[in-house]
Coordinates of C-alpha atoms and ligand atoms in Angstrom, one line a residue:
X1 CA 70.5 -132.5 -87.6
X2 CA 67.0 -133.7 -89.1
X3 CA 65.2 -131.7 -91.5
X4 CA 61.4 -132.2 -92.2
X5 CA 60.4 -133.9 -95.5
X6 CA 57.2 -132.9 -96.8
X7 CA 57.4 -135.8 -99.6
X8 CA 56.7 -139.2 -98.9
X9 CA 57.7 -140.8 -102.2
X10 CA 60.8 -142.6 -100.3
X11 CA 58.5 -143.5 -97.6
X12 CA 56.2 -145.4 -99.9
X13 CA 58.9 -147.4 -101.4
X14 CA 60.2 -148.7 -98.5
X15 CA 57.2 -149.7 -97.0
X16 CA 57.3 -152.3 -99.6
X17 CA 54.0 -154.6 -101.2
X18 CA 52.8 -158.1 -100.9
X19 CA 50.3 -157.7 -97.8
X20 CA 46.9 -156.4 -98.0
X21 CA 47.8 -154.7 -94.6
X22 CA 50.9 -152.8 -96.3
X23 CA 48.4 -151.6 -98.9
X24 CA 45.9 -150.4 -96.5
X25 CA 49.0 -148.7 -94.9
X26 CA 50.1 -146.7 -98.2
X27 CA 46.5 -145.9 -99.2
X28 CA 46.4 -144.3 -95.9
X29 CA 49.6 -142.5 -96.0
X30 CA 48.8 -141.3 -99.2
X31 CA 45.5 -139.7 -98.6
X32 CA 47.1 -137.9 -95.3
X33 CA 50.4 -136.7 -96.9
X34 CA 49.2 -133.3 -97.7
X35 CA 47.8 -132.9 -94.3
X36 CA 51.2 -134.1 -92.8
X37 CA 52.8 -131.5 -95.0
X38 CA 51.1 -128.7 -93.9
X39 CA 51.6 -129.5 -90.2
X40 CA 55.3 -130.0 -90.4
X41 CA 55.6 -126.5 -92.2
X42 CA 53.6 -125.1 -88.8
X43 CA 55.8 -127.2 -86.6
X44 CA 59.0 -126.0 -88.3
X45 CA 58.1 -122.8 -87.5
X46 CA 57.1 -123.2 -84.4
X47 CA 60.5 -124.9 -83.2
X48 CA 62.1 -121.9 -84.8
X49 CA 65.2 -123.6 -86.2
X50 CA 65.4 -125.8 -82.7
X51 CA 68.1 -128.2 -83.1
X52 CA 66.9 -131.4 -83.7
X53 CA 69.2 -134.5 -84.0
X54 CA 68.6 -137.1 -86.9
X55 CA 68.6 -140.3 -85.2
X56 CA 68.9 -143.7 -87.2
X57 CA 65.5 -145.6 -86.5
X58 CA 64.7 -149.3 -87.3
X59 CA 60.7 -149.9 -87.1
X60 CA 60.1 -153.5 -86.7
X61 CA 56.4 -154.2 -87.4
X62 CA 56.1 -157.6 -85.2
X63 CA 53.0 -158.3 -85.7
X64 CA 52.8 -158.4 -89.4
X65 CA 56.0 -160.9 -89.7
X66 CA 54.9 -164.2 -91.1
X67 CA 56.9 -165.5 -88.0
X68 CA 54.3 -164.3 -85.7
X69 CA 51.6 -165.7 -87.6
X70 CA 50.4 -162.4 -89.2
X71 CA 46.3 -162.4 -88.5
X72 CA 45.8 -159.4 -89.1
X73 CA 47.0 -159.1 -93.1
X74 CA 43.9 -161.7 -93.9
X75 CA 41.6 -159.7 -92.3
X76 CA 42.1 -156.1 -93.7
X77 CA 39.2 -156.7 -96.3
X78 CA 37.1 -158.4 -94.1
X79 CA 36.2 -156.6 -90.9
X80 CA 39.2 -157.6 -89.0
X81 CA 40.7 -154.9 -86.7
X82 CA 42.5 -151.7 -88.7
X83 CA 43.4 -149.5 -85.6
X84 CA 46.9 -151.1 -85.3
X85 CA 47.7 -150.6 -88.9
X86 CA 46.4 -146.7 -88.7
X87 CA 48.6 -146.4 -86.0
X88 CA 51.9 -148.0 -87.5
X89 CA 50.9 -146.0 -90.7
X90 CA 51.2 -142.6 -88.9
X91 CA 54.1 -143.7 -86.4
X92 CA 56.0 -144.2 -90.0
X93 CA 54.9 -141.1 -91.5
X94 CA 55.7 -139.0 -88.6
X95 CA 59.5 -140.5 -88.0
X96 CA 59.8 -140.0 -92.1
X97 CA 58.3 -136.6 -92.0
X98 CA 60.5 -135.3 -89.0
X99 CA 63.2 -136.3 -91.1
X100 CA 64.9 -139.1 -89.0
X101 CA 66.8 -142.0 -91.0
X102 CA 64.4 -144.8 -91.2
X103 CA 64.4 -148.5 -91.8
X104 CA 61.5 -150.5 -92.1
X105 CA 61.3 -154.2 -91.4
X106 CA 58.2 -156.7 -91.2
X107 CA 60.1 -159.9 -91.6
X108 CA 62.6 -161.6 -89.7
X109 CA 64.9 -161.7 -92.6
X110 CA 64.7 -158.0 -92.9
X111 CA 65.6 -157.6 -89.1
X112 CA 68.4 -159.8 -89.4
X113 CA 69.5 -157.8 -92.3
X114 CA 69.2 -154.3 -90.8
X115 CA 71.0 -155.8 -87.4
X116 CA 73.6 -157.4 -89.0
X117 CA 72.5 -160.9 -87.5
X118 CA 74.2 -163.1 -90.2
X119 CA 71.5 -165.5 -91.9
X120 CA 70.8 -168.8 -90.7
X121 CA 72.4 -168.2 -87.3
X122 CA 69.4 -168.7 -84.6
X123 CA 70.2 -166.9 -81.2
X124 CA 73.0 -165.0 -82.4
X125 CA 74.1 -162.1 -80.6
X126 CA 74.9 -158.8 -81.9
X127 CA 78.3 -158.4 -82.0
X128 CA 80.0 -154.5 -82.3
X129 CA 77.7 -151.8 -81.4
X130 CA 73.7 -150.8 -82.4
X131 CA 73.6 -149.8 -85.9
X132 CA 70.5 -147.4 -84.3
X133 CA 69.8 -145.2 -81.8
X134 CA 65.7 -146.0 -81.9
X135 CA 63.8 -149.4 -82.2
X136 CA 60.2 -149.0 -82.5
X137 CA 58.6 -152.6 -82.1
X138 CA 55.6 -154.1 -80.7
X139 CA 55.5 -157.3 -78.2
X140 CA 56.0 -159.5 -81.0
X141 CA 58.9 -158.2 -82.2
X142 CA 60.6 -157.9 -79.0
X143 CA 60.1 -161.6 -78.5
X144 CA 61.5 -161.8 -81.7
X145 CA 64.5 -159.6 -80.9
X146 CA 65.2 -162.0 -77.7
X147 CA 65.0 -165.0 -79.5
X148 CA 67.7 -163.5 -82.3
X149 CA 69.4 -161.1 -80.5
X150 CA 70.0 -163.6 -77.6
X151 CA 71.9 -161.8 -74.5
X152 CA 72.8 -158.4 -76.4
X153 CA 69.2 -157.5 -76.2
X154 CA 69.8 -156.6 -72.5
X155 CA 72.7 -154.3 -73.7
X156 CA 70.4 -152.6 -76.2
X157 CA 67.3 -152.7 -74.5
X158 CA 67.4 -149.2 -73.5
X159 CA 67.2 -147.7 -77.2
X160 CA 63.7 -149.9 -77.4
X161 CA 60.2 -148.4 -78.0
X162 CA 57.2 -150.6 -77.5
X163 CA 53.9 -150.1 -79.3
X164 CA 51.5 -151.4 -77.0
X165 CA 47.8 -150.6 -77.9
X166 CA 46.5 -150.8 -74.3
X167 CA 49.5 -150.0 -72.1
X168 CA 51.5 -151.7 -69.7
X169 CA 52.0 -150.7 -65.8
X170 CA 55.2 -150.8 -63.8
X171 CA 53.7 -154.0 -61.5
X172 CA 53.1 -155.8 -64.3
X173 CA 56.5 -155.0 -66.4
X174 CA 59.0 -155.9 -63.2
X175 CA 59.7 -159.2 -63.6
X176 CA 60.6 -160.1 -60.2
X177 CA 57.7 -158.0 -58.8
X178 CA 55.3 -159.2 -61.3
X179 CA 56.0 -162.9 -60.6
X180 CA 56.2 -162.8 -56.7
X181 CA 52.9 -160.3 -56.3
X182 CA 50.5 -161.8 -59.0
X183 CA 51.1 -159.3 -61.9
X184 CA 52.5 -162.0 -64.2
X185 CA 50.7 -162.0 -67.6
X186 CA 51.4 -163.3 -71.1
X187 CA 52.7 -159.9 -72.1
X188 CA 54.9 -158.1 -69.3
X189 CA 57.8 -158.5 -67.4
X190 CA 60.3 -157.1 -69.7
X191 CA 62.0 -154.9 -67.1
X192 CA 62.0 -151.6 -69.4
X193 CA 61.6 -148.2 -68.5
X194 CA 57.7 -147.9 -68.2
X195 CA 57.9 -144.6 -70.1
X196 CA 59.3 -147.1 -73.5
X197 CA 56.0 -148.3 -73.9
X198 CA 53.8 -146.3 -76.1
X199 CA 50.0 -146.4 -76.2
X200 CA 47.2 -145.3 -78.6
X201 CA 45.3 -143.5 -76.2
X202 CA 47.0 -141.7 -73.0
X203 CA 45.7 -144.3 -71.0
X204 CA 48.2 -144.2 -67.9
X205 CA 50.8 -141.5 -67.5
X206 CA 53.3 -144.6 -66.7
X207 CA 53.7 -145.1 -70.5
X208 CA 54.2 -142.9 -73.2
X209 CA 51.3 -141.5 -75.2
X210 CA 52.2 -142.5 -79.0
X211 CA 48.6 -141.9 -80.4
X212 CA 47.5 -141.8 -84.2
X213 CA 45.8 -138.5 -86.1
X214 CA 42.5 -138.6 -87.4
X215 CA 41.3 -136.3 -90.6
X216 CA 41.4 -132.5 -90.5
X217 CA 38.8 -130.5 -92.2
X218 CA 39.6 -127.2 -93.9
X219 CA 37.0 -124.5 -94.7
X220 CA 35.2 -125.6 -97.3
X221 CA 34.7 -129.2 -95.8
X222 CA 33.5 -127.6 -92.5
X223 CA 31.3 -125.6 -94.9
X224 CA 30.0 -128.8 -96.9
X225 CA 29.3 -130.9 -93.6
X226 CA 27.4 -127.9 -92.3
X227 CA 25.3 -128.4 -95.0
X228 CA 25.1 -131.8 -95.5
X229 CA 24.5 -133.2 -92.3
X230 CA 21.3 -135.3 -92.0
X231 CA 19.7 -135.0 -88.4
X232 CA 17.9 -138.2 -88.9
X233 CA 21.2 -140.6 -90.4
X234 CA 22.8 -142.8 -87.3
X235 CA 25.9 -145.3 -88.4
X236 CA 26.5 -147.9 -86.0
X237 CA 30.6 -148.7 -84.7
X238 CA 31.0 -152.2 -85.9
X239 CA 32.5 -153.8 -89.0
X240 CA 31.8 -157.5 -87.9
X241 CA 28.8 -158.8 -87.7
X242 CA 29.8 -160.1 -84.3
X243 CA 29.6 -156.7 -82.5
X244 CA 25.7 -156.3 -83.3
X245 CA 24.8 -159.7 -81.4
X246 CA 22.4 -159.0 -79.2
X247 CA 21.7 -155.5 -80.1
X248 CA 18.3 -155.7 -82.0
X249 CA 16.6 -154.0 -79.1
X250 CA 18.8 -151.0 -79.0
X251 CA 18.7 -151.0 -82.9
X252 CA 14.7 -151.0 -82.8
X253 CA 14.6 -148.0 -80.4
X254 CA 17.1 -146.1 -82.6
X255 CA 15.1 -146.8 -86.0
X256 CA 12.2 -145.1 -84.2
X257 CA 14.3 -142.0 -84.8
X258 CA 16.8 -142.5 -87.2
X259 CA 17.7 -144.1 -90.7
X260 CA 20.3 -146.6 -89.7
X261 CA 23.7 -147.1 -91.6
X262 CA 26.3 -150.0 -91.5
X263 CA 29.3 -150.7 -92.6
X264 CA 29.4 -154.6 -91.8
X265 CA 31.7 -156.5 -94.0
X266 CA 29.7 -159.7 -95.3
X267 CA 30.9 -162.0 -98.3
X268 CA 27.6 -163.1 -100.2
X269 CA 24.5 -163.0 -97.9
X270 CA 23.9 -160.3 -95.4
X271 CA 24.5 -161.1 -91.8
X272 CA 21.6 -161.9 -89.9
X273 CA 22.4 -160.1 -87.1
X274 CA 22.1 -157.0 -89.2
X275 CA 18.4 -156.2 -89.6
X276 CA 16.9 -155.4 -92.5
X277 CA 16.0 -152.0 -91.7
X278 CA 19.7 -151.5 -91.6
X279 CA 21.5 -149.8 -94.9
X280 CA 24.4 -151.6 -94.8
X281 CA 27.2 -150.6 -96.9
X282 CA 29.6 -153.5 -96.5
X283 CA 33.5 -152.6 -95.1
X284 CA 34.2 -149.5 -96.7
X285 CA 37.4 -148.0 -97.6
X286 CA 38.5 -145.3 -95.1
X287 CA 38.1 -142.4 -97.7
X288 CA 34.6 -143.5 -97.9
X289 CA 33.9 -144.4 -94.3
X290 CA 34.7 -140.6 -93.7
X291 CA 32.4 -139.5 -96.6
X292 CA 29.4 -141.5 -95.0
X293 CA 30.7 -140.1 -91.5
X294 CA 30.4 -136.4 -93.0
X295 CA 26.8 -136.9 -93.4
X296 CA 25.6 -138.8 -90.3
X297 CA 24.7 -136.8 -86.9
X298 CA 25.2 -140.2 -84.6
X299 CA 27.8 -142.6 -84.8
X300 CA 26.4 -145.4 -82.1
X301 CA 28.8 -147.8 -80.4
X302 CA 27.4 -150.9 -78.7
X303 CA 30.0 -151.8 -76.6
X304 CA 32.7 -153.5 -78.6
X305 CA 35.5 -152.7 -80.2
X306 CA 37.2 -151.1 -77.3
X307 CA 38.8 -147.9 -77.8
X308 CA 39.3 -147.3 -81.2
X309 CA 40.7 -144.6 -83.8
X310 CA 36.5 -144.7 -85.4
X311 CA 34.8 -142.8 -82.8
X312 CA 37.5 -139.6 -83.3
X313 CA 37.2 -139.8 -86.5
X314 CA 33.5 -139.6 -86.7
X315 CA 33.8 -136.5 -84.1
X316 CA 36.3 -134.7 -86.3
X317 CA 33.4 -135.2 -88.9
X318 CA 30.9 -133.8 -86.9
X319 CA 28.9 -137.0 -85.4
X320 CA 28.0 -136.9 -82.1
X321 CA 29.4 -140.5 -80.5
X322 CA 27.0 -142.2 -78.4
X323 CA 28.4 -145.0 -76.3
X324 CA 27.5 -147.3 -73.3
X325 CA 28.9 -147.0 -69.9
X326 CA 30.2 -149.7 -68.6
X327 CA 29.0 -150.2 -64.7
X328 CA 31.2 -152.2 -63.2
X329 CA 34.1 -150.8 -65.5
X330 CA 35.5 -153.5 -67.4
X331 CA 39.0 -154.9 -66.4
X332 CA 41.5 -157.6 -66.6
X333 CA 40.0 -158.8 -63.3
X334 CA 35.8 -159.3 -64.5
X335 CA 36.5 -158.9 -68.5
X336 CA 37.7 -161.5 -71.3
X337 CA 39.2 -159.0 -73.4
X338 CA 41.3 -157.6 -70.8
X339 CA 42.3 -160.8 -68.8
X340 CA 46.1 -161.4 -69.1
X341 CA 46.5 -157.7 -70.5
X342 CA 49.2 -156.2 -68.2
X343 CA 47.2 -153.3 -67.0
X344 CA 44.9 -152.9 -63.7
X345 CA 43.0 -150.0 -66.0
X346 CA 39.0 -149.7 -65.1
X347 CA 37.8 -149.2 -68.7
X348 CA 34.6 -147.1 -67.6
X349 CA 32.9 -147.2 -71.3
X350 CA 33.7 -148.4 -74.8
X351 CA 36.0 -145.3 -75.3
X352 CA 36.9 -144.0 -72.2
X353 CA 39.0 -141.1 -73.8
X354 CA 36.0 -140.0 -76.0
X355 CA 34.3 -140.0 -72.5
X356 CA 36.9 -137.8 -70.6
X357 CA 38.8 -135.9 -72.6
X358 CA 36.4 -134.7 -75.3
X359 CA 32.7 -135.4 -73.3
X360 CA 29.6 -133.5 -74.3
X361 CA 28.2 -132.5 -76.5
X362 CA 30.6 -134.2 -78.7
X363 CA 30.3 -137.4 -76.9
X364 CA 27.0 -139.1 -74.9
X365 CA 28.3 -141.9 -72.4
X366 CA 24.9 -143.4 -70.9
X367 CA 23.5 -146.6 -69.5
X368 CA 22.0 -148.5 -72.3
X369 CA 20.2 -151.0 -70.1
X370 CA 18.0 -147.6 -69.1
X371 CA 15.8 -147.7 -71.7
X372 CA 14.6 -144.0 -70.8
X373 CA 18.0 -142.4 -70.5
X374 CA 18.6 -144.2 -73.9
X375 CA 15.6 -142.6 -75.6
X376 CA 16.5 -139.4 -73.8
X377 CA 20.2 -139.3 -75.2
X378 CA 18.8 -140.0 -79.2
X379 CA 16.1 -137.2 -78.4
X380 CA 18.7 -134.7 -77.2
X381 CA 21.4 -135.4 -80.2
X382 CA 18.8 -134.9 -82.8
X383 CA 18.0 -131.5 -81.2
X384 CA 21.4 -130.2 -81.0
X385 CA 24.3 -129.3 -83.2
X386 CA 27.7 -129.7 -83.0
X387 CA 30.7 -128.6 -84.8
X388 CA 33.5 -131.1 -86.3
X389 CA 36.0 -131.6 -83.2
X390 CA 39.5 -132.8 -82.9
X391 CA 41.9 -132.7 -80.3
X392 CA 45.0 -130.9 -80.7
X393 CA 46.8 -134.3 -79.8
X394 CA 45.2 -136.5 -83.0
X395 CA 46.2 -133.7 -85.5
X396 CA 49.2 -134.0 -87.8
X397 CA 51.1 -131.1 -85.9
X398 CA 50.2 -132.6 -82.1
X399 CA 51.7 -136.0 -83.2
X400 CA 54.9 -134.8 -84.8
X401 CA 55.4 -132.3 -81.9
X402 CA 54.9 -135.3 -79.3
X403 CA 57.3 -137.5 -81.0
X404 CA 59.7 -134.8 -81.6
X405 CA 59.6 -134.0 -78.0
X406 CA 60.2 -137.6 -77.2
X407 CA 62.9 -138.4 -79.6
X408 CA 65.3 -135.2 -78.7
X409 CA 64.5 -135.5 -74.6
X410 CA 63.7 -139.1 -73.7
X411 CA 66.8 -140.7 -72.7
X412 CA 66.8 -144.4 -71.0
X413 CA 70.3 -145.2 -71.9
X414 CA 72.2 -142.5 -70.1
X415 CA 72.5 -143.3 -66.0
X416 CA 70.7 -140.8 -64.1
X417 CA 72.3 -138.4 -61.8
X418 CA 72.2 -139.5 -58.6
X419 CA 69.6 -138.2 -56.0
X420 CA 68.8 -137.2 -53.7
X421 CA 72.0 -135.1 -54.1
X422 CA 74.7 -136.3 -51.3
X423 CA 77.4 -134.3 -49.7
X424 CA 81.1 -135.4 -49.4
X425 CA 80.6 -137.4 -46.5
X426 CA 77.8 -139.2 -48.9
X427 CA 74.7 -138.3 -46.9
X428 CA 71.9 -136.5 -48.4
X429 CA 72.4 -132.7 -47.8
X430 CA 69.5 -130.7 -46.5
X431 CA 70.8 -127.3 -48.0
X432 CA 70.7 -128.7 -51.3
X433 CA 68.6 -127.0 -53.8
X434 CA 65.2 -128.0 -53.2
X435 CA 63.2 -125.5 -51.3
X436 CA 59.8 -126.8 -50.8
X437 CA 57.3 -123.5 -50.8
X438 CA 53.9 -124.7 -49.1
X439 CA 50.8 -123.5 -51.1
X440 CA 47.7 -125.2 -49.5
X441 CA 47.4 -128.7 -50.5
X442 CA 50.1 -128.5 -53.6
X443 CA 53.6 -127.4 -52.8
X444 CA 55.4 -126.1 -55.8
X445 CA 59.2 -127.1 -55.1
X446 CA 61.5 -124.5 -56.3
X447 CA 65.3 -125.7 -57.8
X448 CA 67.8 -125.0 -59.6
X449 CA 66.8 -127.2 -62.2
X450 CA 70.0 -127.4 -64.5
X451 CA 71.7 -129.4 -61.3
X452 CA 69.8 -132.3 -62.0
X453 CA 69.4 -133.0 -65.8
X454 CA 65.5 -134.2 -66.1
X455 CA 62.8 -134.5 -69.1
X456 CA 60.3 -133.2 -68.2
X457 CA 62.3 -130.4 -66.5
X458 CA 62.3 -130.4 -62.8
X459 CA 60.6 -126.7 -62.8
X460 CA 57.4 -128.7 -63.7
X461 CA 57.0 -130.6 -60.6
X462 CA 54.1 -130.0 -58.2
X463 CA 53.9 -132.5 -55.0
X464 CA 50.6 -133.8 -54.3
X465 CA 49.5 -136.5 -51.9
X466 CA 46.8 -138.7 -52.9
X467 CA 43.9 -139.8 -50.3
X468 CA 43.6 -143.0 -48.7
X469 CA 42.5 -145.6 -51.9
X470 CA 43.4 -143.0 -54.5
X471 CA 46.2 -143.4 -57.7
X472 CA 48.5 -140.8 -58.5
X473 CA 46.8 -140.8 -61.8
X474 CA 43.4 -139.8 -59.9
X475 CA 45.4 -137.1 -57.4
X476 CA 46.9 -135.5 -60.0
X477 CA 43.4 -135.4 -62.1
X478 CA 41.7 -133.9 -59.1
X479 CA 44.9 -130.8 -59.0
X480 CA 43.9 -130.4 -63.1
X481 CA 47.5 -131.5 -63.3
X482 CA 49.0 -134.9 -64.9
X483 CA 51.2 -137.8 -62.8
X484 CA 54.3 -137.6 -64.3
X485 CA 56.5 -141.0 -63.5
X486 CA 60.3 -139.2 -64.5
X487 CA 60.0 -136.8 -61.8
X488 CA 59.0 -139.6 -58.9
X489 CA 62.7 -139.8 -57.9
X490 CA 62.9 -136.3 -56.8
X491 CA 60.1 -136.8 -54.3
X492 CA 61.3 -140.2 -53.0
X493 CA 63.1 -138.5 -50.3
X494 CA 62.2 -138.0 -46.4
X495 CA 61.9 -134.3 -47.0
X496 CA 59.1 -134.7 -49.3
X497 CA 56.8 -136.5 -46.4
X498 CA 58.1 -133.3 -44.1
X499 CA 56.8 -131.1 -46.8
X500 CA 53.0 -132.5 -46.9
X501 CA 53.4 -132.3 -42.8
X502 CA 52.9 -136.2 -42.7
X503 CA 54.4 -137.5 -39.1
X504 CA 57.0 -139.9 -40.2
X505 CA 57.7 -142.1 -37.0
X506 CA 59.3 -144.7 -39.1
X507 CA 60.9 -144.5 -42.8
X508 CA 61.7 -147.7 -44.5
X509 CA 62.3 -148.5 -48.4
X510 CA 60.4 -151.3 -50.0
X511 CA 59.8 -152.9 -53.5
X512 CA 56.1 -151.7 -54.1
X513 CA 54.6 -150.1 -56.8
X514 CA 52.5 -147.7 -54.2
X515 CA 55.7 -146.4 -53.1
X516 CA 56.5 -143.7 -51.6
X517 CA 53.6 -143.4 -49.3
X518 CA 52.2 -142.3 -46.1
X519 CA 50.5 -145.3 -44.1
X520 CA 48.2 -143.7 -41.4
X521 CA 47.8 -146.7 -39.5
X522 CA 51.0 -146.9 -38.5
X523 CA 52.6 -143.6 -39.2
X524 CA 55.2 -145.0 -41.5
X525 CA 56.5 -143.6 -44.6
X526 CA 57.7 -145.7 -47.0
X527 CA 60.2 -144.8 -49.9
X528 CA 60.4 -146.9 -53.4
X529 CA 63.4 -149.0 -53.4
X530 CA 63.5 -149.8 -57.2
X531 CA 63.1 -147.1 -59.4
X532 CA 61.8 -149.6 -62.0
X533 CA 58.5 -149.7 -60.1
X534 CA 57.5 -145.9 -59.7
X535 CA 53.7 -146.0 -60.8
X536 CA 51.1 -143.7 -61.1
X537 CA 48.6 -146.2 -61.7
X538 CA 47.9 -148.0 -58.3
X539 CA 45.7 -147.4 -55.1
X540 CA 45.2 -149.1 -51.6
X541 CA 43.2 -147.7 -49.0
X542 CA 46.0 -148.2 -46.5
X543 CA 48.4 -145.6 -48.4
X544 CA 48.5 -142.0 -49.0
X545 CA 50.7 -141.8 -51.8
X546 CA 53.3 -139.1 -52.8
X547 CA 52.8 -138.0 -56.6
X548 CA 55.1 -136.3 -58.5
X549 CA 52.4 -134.0 -60.7
X550 CA 52.9 -131.8 -63.5
X551 CA 51.1 -129.1 -65.6
X552 CA 50.3 -129.8 -69.3
X553 CA 49.8 -128.0 -72.6
X554 CA 46.7 -127.2 -73.7
X555 CA 45.3 -130.4 -75.6
X556 CA 48.8 -132.1 -75.7
X557 CA 48.6 -133.7 -71.9
X558 CA 52.1 -135.5 -72.8
X559 CA 54.0 -132.7 -72.5
X560 CA 54.4 -130.3 -70.0
X561 CA 54.4 -126.2 -70.7
X562 CA 58.2 -126.4 -70.7
X563 CA 59.0 -129.4 -72.4
X564 CA 59.4 -128.2 -75.8
Ligands
UDP1 N1 37.2 -148.3 -91.0 C1 37.5 -148.6 -92.7 N2 36.1 -149.0 -92.8 C2 34.9 -149.6 -92.2 C3 35.0 -149.3 -91.1 C4 36.1 -148.7 -90.4 O1 38.5 -148.1 -93.1 O2 33.9 -149.6 -93.1 C5 38.4 -148.1 -90.4 C6 38.4 -146.9 -89.6 O3 38.1 -145.4 -90.7 C7 39.4 -146.4 -88.3 C8 39.7 -148.1 -88.6 O4 39.2 -148.5 -89.5 O5 40.2 -145.7 -88.9 C9 39.7 -149.1 -87.1 O6 38.5 -148.9 -86.7 P1 38.0 -149.4 -85.2 O7 37.9 -147.9 -84.5 O8 36.9 -150.4 -85.6 O9 39.5 -149.9 -84.5 P2 39.5 -151.6 -84.6 O10 38.9 -152.3 -83.9 O11 39.6 -151.8 -86.2 O12 41.1 -151.6 -84.3

């Protein structure tokens, strides 16, 4: 039984020392400790003594190992990326607070020690059983485990969770399919289950959403923010001078209305990219940045970095986030940064989560090349008042709740119960438990869920057909639902086509990440042959896809209503 722990002393000792990245993470853990503790109390009450098995968990942070080059640690104090460290600090804290038995490794030596691989034996397959129920790592760590666990990695793969900032779609993850159909990248092709990848934002339902947390305010802090906000103060998003390059025109326009602050790292001289009228504070400690954001009205991004934590922190501190819309959207097909990343996702602005899940009045996403639109947005922002806002899924309680649900329910190791259910003669029995109940475009499938162990539970399933050219991500969204890849196996049957009145002249099964789907041109119905290719992402004008949608909790898209 896992017991919530609010004291983080033990965790601090385990994290170790000697790297700037570890010090950054520890400072963050200490600063947020009381916030985590009160969230744990609230969740404990909410779960009302629900049984929570204690897991043995190894966290191997691959990108921080010397063996992977550790390019991040030396840049912590120099404006380098911090988002990953924010997330790992929060993952470690959440696992600790949930009361699991945690081991942390940031070097190959520690990894070997924890896995019981004898020192100096390069690729020695692990013998015996894995001493962990779960291993959280990243792509670097996965590669290291492959090299050092050899063949046994395949055997233990189902215990692994990969922290993967931007996400990995099934078509890129499936080695054979990726190789045959041009989806092979530097990162993908591990043949994991799509939901073993865990992302920073709920980018694609094909992966699990891990997330991170932002600061929460108490009533006194809220009031102080209201009192101290300066209507004409803007902070620019970008701690590296290169992020300011070519932005002089925007800065000049903005400066007509507002005093501009920056937190750009510099050594001795002010970077030439940062105009003289900008008040540059240099790189700030996280706590000081929060204080700066509490006074500012506007947090403005110029397009890079993509999808970081800072805009959520700004919004949580009562700023309005103004960001550029990308038209056409950036993706692995047209943008250097995303090239080679195992996703086809179209990034419609600097921060699509802020744009789509938060929106106005907290977030303004406008065409920066249209100077009238840009100007009008700034003037409007100066006129309106907004309250600090933090989506529940980015609070400590939200992250604990989500991680708890994943840890207790996601299981990629047990073989799945066969579906469709077959009768004694080995054929699909139509008198099975599924009763399609038509209700306009969305069908509710009633069933005796206990016959088919599934998480999310089968009762959450709503079958939806996409339009031609539409992905299941979009089709479910249009029905105010969320695509749930874990439920694909229940709709990969002929009866699902019948229920939607698709006239199947032929029924075939193939390896294609868009299936199950109906092709109107040939009146052909296609079933998915390989469950690893079930994918919410992906569309083609040739197909109307069959989509397993589900409901979701208010402020917590990762979990269905009956998922806790
Ligand atoms: N940050 C900081 N000091 C600064 C600017 C940013 O500590 O002067 C922190 C900020 O609080 C955020 C983290 O850097 O949590 C990551 O920020 P960003 O959104 O820029 O993402 P990145 O590109 O670093 O991953």
